[in-house]
PDB file of C-alpha atoms in Angstrom:
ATOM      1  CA  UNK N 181      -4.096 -16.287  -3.141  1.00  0.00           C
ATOM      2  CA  UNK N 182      -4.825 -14.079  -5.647  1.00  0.00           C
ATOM      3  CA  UNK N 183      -6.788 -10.672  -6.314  1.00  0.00           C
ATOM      4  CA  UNK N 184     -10.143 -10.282  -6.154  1.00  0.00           C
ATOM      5  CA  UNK N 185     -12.379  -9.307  -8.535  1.00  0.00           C
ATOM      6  CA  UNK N 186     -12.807  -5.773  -6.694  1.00  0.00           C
ATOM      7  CA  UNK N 187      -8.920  -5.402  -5.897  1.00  0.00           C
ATOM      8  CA  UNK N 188      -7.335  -6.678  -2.920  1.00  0.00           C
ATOM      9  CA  UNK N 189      -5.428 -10.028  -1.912  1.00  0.00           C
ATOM     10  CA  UNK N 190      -8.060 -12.836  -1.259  1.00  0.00           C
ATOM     11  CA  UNK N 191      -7.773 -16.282  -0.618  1.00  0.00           C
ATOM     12  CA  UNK N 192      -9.186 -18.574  -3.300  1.00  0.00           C
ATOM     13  CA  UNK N 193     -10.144 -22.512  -2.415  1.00  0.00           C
ATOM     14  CA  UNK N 194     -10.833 -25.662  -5.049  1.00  0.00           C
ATOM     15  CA  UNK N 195     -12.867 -28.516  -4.690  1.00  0.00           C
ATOM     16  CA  UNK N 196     -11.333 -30.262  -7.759  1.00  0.00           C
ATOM     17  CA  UNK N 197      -8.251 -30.130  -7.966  1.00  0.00           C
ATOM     18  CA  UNK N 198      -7.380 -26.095  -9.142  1.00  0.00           C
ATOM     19  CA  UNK N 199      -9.391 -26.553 -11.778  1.00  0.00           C
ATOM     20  CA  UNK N 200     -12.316 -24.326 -10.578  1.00  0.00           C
ATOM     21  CA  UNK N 201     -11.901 -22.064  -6.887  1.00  0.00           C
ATOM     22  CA  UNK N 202     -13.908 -19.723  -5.351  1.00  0.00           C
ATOM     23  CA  UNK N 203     -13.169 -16.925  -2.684  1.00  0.00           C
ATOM     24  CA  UNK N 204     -12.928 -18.503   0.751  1.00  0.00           C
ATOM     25  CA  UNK N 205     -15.202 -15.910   2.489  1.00  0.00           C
ATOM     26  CA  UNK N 206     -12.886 -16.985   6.115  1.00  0.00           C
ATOM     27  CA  UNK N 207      -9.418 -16.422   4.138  1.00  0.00           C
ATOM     28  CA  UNK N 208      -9.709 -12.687   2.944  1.00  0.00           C
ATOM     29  CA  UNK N 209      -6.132 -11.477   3.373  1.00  0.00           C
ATOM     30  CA  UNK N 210      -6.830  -7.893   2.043  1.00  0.00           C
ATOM     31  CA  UNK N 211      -9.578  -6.092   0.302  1.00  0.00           C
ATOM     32  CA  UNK N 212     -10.116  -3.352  -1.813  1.00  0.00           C
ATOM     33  CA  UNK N 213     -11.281  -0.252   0.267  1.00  0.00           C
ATOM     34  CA  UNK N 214     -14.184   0.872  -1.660  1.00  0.00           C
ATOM     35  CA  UNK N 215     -15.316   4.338  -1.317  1.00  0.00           C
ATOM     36  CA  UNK N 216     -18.315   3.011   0.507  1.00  0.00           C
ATOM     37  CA  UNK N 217     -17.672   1.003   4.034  1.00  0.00           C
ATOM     38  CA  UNK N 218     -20.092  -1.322   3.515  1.00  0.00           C
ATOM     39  CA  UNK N 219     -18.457  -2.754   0.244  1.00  0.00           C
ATOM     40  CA  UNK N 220     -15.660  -3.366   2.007  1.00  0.00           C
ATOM     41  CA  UNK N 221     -14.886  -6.962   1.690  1.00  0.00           C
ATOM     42  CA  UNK N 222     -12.514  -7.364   4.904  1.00  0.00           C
ATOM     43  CA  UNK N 223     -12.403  -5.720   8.292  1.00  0.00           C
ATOM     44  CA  UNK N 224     -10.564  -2.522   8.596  1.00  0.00           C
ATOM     45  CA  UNK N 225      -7.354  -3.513   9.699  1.00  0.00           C
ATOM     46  CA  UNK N 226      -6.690  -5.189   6.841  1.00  0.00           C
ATOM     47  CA  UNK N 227      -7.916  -2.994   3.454  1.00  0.00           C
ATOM     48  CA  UNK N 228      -6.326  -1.024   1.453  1.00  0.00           C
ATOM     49  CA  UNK N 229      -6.583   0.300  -2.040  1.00  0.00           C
ATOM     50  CA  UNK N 230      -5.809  -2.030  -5.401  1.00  0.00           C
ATOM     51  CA  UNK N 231      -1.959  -0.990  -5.455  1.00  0.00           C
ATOM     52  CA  UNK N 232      -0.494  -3.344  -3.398  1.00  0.00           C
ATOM     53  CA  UNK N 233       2.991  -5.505  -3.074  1.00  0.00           C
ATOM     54  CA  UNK N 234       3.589  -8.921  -1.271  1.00  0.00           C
ATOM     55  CA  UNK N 235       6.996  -9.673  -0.869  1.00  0.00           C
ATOM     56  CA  UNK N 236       8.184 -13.579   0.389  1.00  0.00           C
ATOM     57  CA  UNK N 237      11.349 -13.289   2.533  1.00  0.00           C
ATOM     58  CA  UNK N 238      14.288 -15.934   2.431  1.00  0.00           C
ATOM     59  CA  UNK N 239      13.174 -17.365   5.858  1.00  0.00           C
ATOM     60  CA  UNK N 240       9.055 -17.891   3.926  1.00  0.00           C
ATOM     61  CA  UNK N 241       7.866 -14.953   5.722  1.00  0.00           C
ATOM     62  CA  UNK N 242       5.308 -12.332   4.211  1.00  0.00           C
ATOM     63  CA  UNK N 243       5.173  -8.405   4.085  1.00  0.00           C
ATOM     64  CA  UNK N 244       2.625  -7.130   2.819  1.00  0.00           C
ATOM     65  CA  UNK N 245       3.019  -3.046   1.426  1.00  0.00           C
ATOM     66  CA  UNK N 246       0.261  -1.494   0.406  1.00  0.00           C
ATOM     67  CA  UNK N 247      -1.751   1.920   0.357  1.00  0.00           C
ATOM     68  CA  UNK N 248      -4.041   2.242   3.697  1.00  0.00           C
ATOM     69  CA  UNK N 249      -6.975   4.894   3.535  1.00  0.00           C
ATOM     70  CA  UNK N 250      -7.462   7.195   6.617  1.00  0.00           C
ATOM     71  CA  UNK N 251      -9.739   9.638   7.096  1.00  0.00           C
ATOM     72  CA  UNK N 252      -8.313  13.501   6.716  1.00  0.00           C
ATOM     73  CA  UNK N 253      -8.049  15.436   9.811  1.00  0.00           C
ATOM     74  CA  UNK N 254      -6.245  18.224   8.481  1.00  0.00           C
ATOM     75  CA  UNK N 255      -8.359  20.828   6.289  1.00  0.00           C
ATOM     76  CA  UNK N 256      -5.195  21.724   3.920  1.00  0.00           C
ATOM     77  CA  UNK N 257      -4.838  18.024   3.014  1.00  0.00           C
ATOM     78  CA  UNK N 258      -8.551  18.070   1.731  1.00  0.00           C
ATOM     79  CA  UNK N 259      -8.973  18.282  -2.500  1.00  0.00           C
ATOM     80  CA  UNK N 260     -12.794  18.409  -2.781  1.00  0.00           C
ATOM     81  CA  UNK N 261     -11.967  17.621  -6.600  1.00  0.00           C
ATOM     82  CA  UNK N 262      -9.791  13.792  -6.157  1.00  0.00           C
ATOM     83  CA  UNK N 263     -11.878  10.909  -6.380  1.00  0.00           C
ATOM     84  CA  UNK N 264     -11.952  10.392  -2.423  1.00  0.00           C
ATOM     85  CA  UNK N 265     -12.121  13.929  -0.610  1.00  0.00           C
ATOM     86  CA  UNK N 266     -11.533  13.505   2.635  1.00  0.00           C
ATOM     87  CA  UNK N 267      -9.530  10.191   1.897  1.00  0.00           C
ATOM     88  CA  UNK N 268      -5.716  10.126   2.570  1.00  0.00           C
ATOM     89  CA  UNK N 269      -3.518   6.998   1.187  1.00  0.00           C
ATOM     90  CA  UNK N 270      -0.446   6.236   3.121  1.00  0.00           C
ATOM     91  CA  UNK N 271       1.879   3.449   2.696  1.00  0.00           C
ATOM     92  CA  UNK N 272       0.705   0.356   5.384  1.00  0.00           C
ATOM     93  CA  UNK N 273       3.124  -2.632   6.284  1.00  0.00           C
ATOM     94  CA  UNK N 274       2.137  -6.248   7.871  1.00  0.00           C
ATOM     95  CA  UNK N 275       3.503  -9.265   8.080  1.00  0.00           C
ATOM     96  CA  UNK N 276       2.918 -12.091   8.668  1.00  0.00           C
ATOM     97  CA  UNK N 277       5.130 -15.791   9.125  1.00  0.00           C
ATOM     98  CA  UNK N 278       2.329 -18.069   6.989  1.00  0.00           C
ATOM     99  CA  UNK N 279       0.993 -16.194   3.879  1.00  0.00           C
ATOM    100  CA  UNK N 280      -2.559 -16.438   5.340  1.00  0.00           C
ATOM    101  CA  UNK N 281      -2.658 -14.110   8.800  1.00  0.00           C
ATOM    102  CA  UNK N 282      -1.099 -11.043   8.748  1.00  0.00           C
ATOM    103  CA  UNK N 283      -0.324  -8.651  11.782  1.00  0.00           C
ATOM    104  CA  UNK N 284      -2.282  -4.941  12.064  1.00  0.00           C
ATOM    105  CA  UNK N 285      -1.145  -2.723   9.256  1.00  0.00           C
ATOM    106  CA  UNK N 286       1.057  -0.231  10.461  1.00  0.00           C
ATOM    107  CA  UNK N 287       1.426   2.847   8.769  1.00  0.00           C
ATOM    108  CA  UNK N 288       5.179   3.314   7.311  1.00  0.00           C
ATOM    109  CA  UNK N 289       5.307   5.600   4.643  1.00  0.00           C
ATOM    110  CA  UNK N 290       3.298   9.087   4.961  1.00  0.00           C
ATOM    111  CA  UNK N 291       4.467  12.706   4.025  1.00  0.00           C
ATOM    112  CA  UNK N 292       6.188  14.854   5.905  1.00  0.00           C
ATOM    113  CA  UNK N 293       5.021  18.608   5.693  1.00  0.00           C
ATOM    114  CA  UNK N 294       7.481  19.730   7.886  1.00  0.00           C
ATOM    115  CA  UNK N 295      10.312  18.903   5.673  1.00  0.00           C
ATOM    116  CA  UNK N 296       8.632  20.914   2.486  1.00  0.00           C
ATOM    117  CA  UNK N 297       5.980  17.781   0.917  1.00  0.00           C
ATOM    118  CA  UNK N 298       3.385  19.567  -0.229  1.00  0.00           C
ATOM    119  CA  UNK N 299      -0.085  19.443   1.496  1.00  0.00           C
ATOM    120  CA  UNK N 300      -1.618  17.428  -1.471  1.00  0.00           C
ATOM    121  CA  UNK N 301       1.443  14.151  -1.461  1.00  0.00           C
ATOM    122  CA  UNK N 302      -0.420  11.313  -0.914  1.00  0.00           C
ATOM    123  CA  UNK N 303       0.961   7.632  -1.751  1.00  0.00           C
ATOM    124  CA  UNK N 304      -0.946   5.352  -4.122  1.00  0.00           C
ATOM    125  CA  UNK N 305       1.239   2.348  -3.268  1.00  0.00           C
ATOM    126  CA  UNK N 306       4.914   0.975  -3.473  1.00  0.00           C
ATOM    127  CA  UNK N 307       6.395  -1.776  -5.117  1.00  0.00           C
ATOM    128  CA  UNK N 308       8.666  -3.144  -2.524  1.00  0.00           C
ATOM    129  CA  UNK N 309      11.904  -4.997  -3.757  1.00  0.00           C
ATOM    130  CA  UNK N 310      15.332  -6.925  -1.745  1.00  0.00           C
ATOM    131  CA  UNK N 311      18.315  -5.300  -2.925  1.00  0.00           C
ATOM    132  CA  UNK N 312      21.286  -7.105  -1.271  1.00  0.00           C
ATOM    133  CA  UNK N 313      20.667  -6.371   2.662  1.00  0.00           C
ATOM    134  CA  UNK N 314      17.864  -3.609   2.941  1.00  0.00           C
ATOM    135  CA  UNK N 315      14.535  -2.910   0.964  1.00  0.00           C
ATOM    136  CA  UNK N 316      14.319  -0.751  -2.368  1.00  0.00           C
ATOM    137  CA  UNK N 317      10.754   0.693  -2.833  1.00  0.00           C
ATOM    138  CA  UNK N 318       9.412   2.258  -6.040  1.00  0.00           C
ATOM    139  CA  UNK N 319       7.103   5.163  -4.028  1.00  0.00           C
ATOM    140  CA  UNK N 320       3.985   6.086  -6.438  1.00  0.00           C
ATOM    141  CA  UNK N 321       3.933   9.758  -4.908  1.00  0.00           C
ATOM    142  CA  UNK N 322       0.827  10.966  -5.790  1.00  0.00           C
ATOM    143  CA  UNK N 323      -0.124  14.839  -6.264  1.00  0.00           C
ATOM    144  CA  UNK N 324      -3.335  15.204  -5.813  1.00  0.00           C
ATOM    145  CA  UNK N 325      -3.943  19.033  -6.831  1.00  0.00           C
ATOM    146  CA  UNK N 326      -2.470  17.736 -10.429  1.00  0.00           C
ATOM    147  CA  UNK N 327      -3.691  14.101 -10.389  1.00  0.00           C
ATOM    148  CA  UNK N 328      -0.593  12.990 -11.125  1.00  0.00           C
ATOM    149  CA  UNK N 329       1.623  10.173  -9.955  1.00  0.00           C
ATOM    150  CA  UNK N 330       5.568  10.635 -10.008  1.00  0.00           C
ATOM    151  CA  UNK N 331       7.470   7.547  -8.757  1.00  0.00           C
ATOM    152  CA  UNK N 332      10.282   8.093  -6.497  1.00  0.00           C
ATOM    153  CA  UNK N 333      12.840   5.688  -4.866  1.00  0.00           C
ATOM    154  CA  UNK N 334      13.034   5.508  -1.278  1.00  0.00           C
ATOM    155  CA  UNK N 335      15.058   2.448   1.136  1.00  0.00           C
ATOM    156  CA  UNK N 336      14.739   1.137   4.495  1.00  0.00           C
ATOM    157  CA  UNK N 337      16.735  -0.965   6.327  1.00  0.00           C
ATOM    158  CA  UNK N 338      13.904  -2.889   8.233  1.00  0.00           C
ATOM    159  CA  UNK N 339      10.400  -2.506   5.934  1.00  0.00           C
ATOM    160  CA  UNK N 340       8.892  -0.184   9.006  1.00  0.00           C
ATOM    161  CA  UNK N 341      11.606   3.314   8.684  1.00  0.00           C
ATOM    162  CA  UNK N 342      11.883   4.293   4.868  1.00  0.00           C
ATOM    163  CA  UNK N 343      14.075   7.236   3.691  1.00  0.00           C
ATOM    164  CA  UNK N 344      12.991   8.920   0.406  1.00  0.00           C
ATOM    165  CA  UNK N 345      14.785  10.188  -2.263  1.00  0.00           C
ATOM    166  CA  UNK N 346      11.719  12.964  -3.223  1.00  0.00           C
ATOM    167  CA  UNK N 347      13.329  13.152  -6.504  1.00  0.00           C
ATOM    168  CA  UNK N 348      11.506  11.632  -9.812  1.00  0.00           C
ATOM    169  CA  UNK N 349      12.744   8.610 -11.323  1.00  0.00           C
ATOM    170  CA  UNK N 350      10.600   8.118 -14.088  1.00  0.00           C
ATOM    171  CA  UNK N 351       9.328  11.646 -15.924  1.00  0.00           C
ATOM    172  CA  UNK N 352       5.852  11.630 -16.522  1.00  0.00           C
ATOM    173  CA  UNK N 353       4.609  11.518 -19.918  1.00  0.00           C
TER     174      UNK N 353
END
């Protein structure tokens, strides 16, 4: 497995012995979603942007974290300006118990307005680390309006519930 030359987590075979592979065109894992549907190089369930994490578990189970485009439904969360209008990225999670078929992405990371995140948050993607008994994320919270990503740290017990911290870790600059 490896990325793809347009983003995304592909499967790669060899005829002779690793020292030439190809992409397996039946083993896509994850794509890049490209702006356009039809350069999509997996089915929608399982595309996302190119910031994504896979993480093994002790048992040699996959999750897969990664930033999942859906379409905007609310006008405030629309910046005609970003590089997809209309395009929110939330954080996706899938797993999966072989490394090669992953469950449905479901969406586990995605802001909450009611709590004061602005209408522009979006997330670009999460690296997703084990930190004795729960999961430590690095959030890339990204504010659109500025074009900006701040990392924050947020923690979940599971991989699906996160808590964030909404503080910066790392100052931009």
């Amino acid at each position: 497995r490896r990325v793809g030359p347009k983003g995304g987590l592909l499967g790669y075979v060899s005829d002779d012995d690793g020292k030439t592979s190809h992409v397996d065109p039946s083993n896509h894992l994850f794509g890049h979603a490209a702006s356009k549907p039809q350069n999509r190089v997996v089915d929608p369930d399982h595309f996302s942007n190119d910031a994504f994490d896979v993480l093994q578990n002790d048992d040699g189970t996959f999750e897969y974290f990664a930033a999942v485009i859906e379409k905007a439904t609310d006008p405030r969360t629309i910046v005609k300006y970003d590089n997809a209008p209309g395009s929110l990225r939330h954080i996706g999670h899938s797993t999966s118990s072989d490394g090669v078929t992953f469950s449905p992405i479901e969406i586990v990371v995605t802001p909450d307005f009611d709590f004061g995140d602005p209408y522009d948050t979006q997330f670009y993607g999460m690296q997703v680390f084990r930190y004795r008994r729960f999961y430590l994320g690095l959030l890339f919270t990204y504010h659109v309006k500025a074009q900006t990503i701040q990392p924050e740290w947020a923690w979940s017990h599971n991989g699906i519930n996160w808590s964030r911290t909404r503080t910066p870790c790392i100052s931009l600059g």
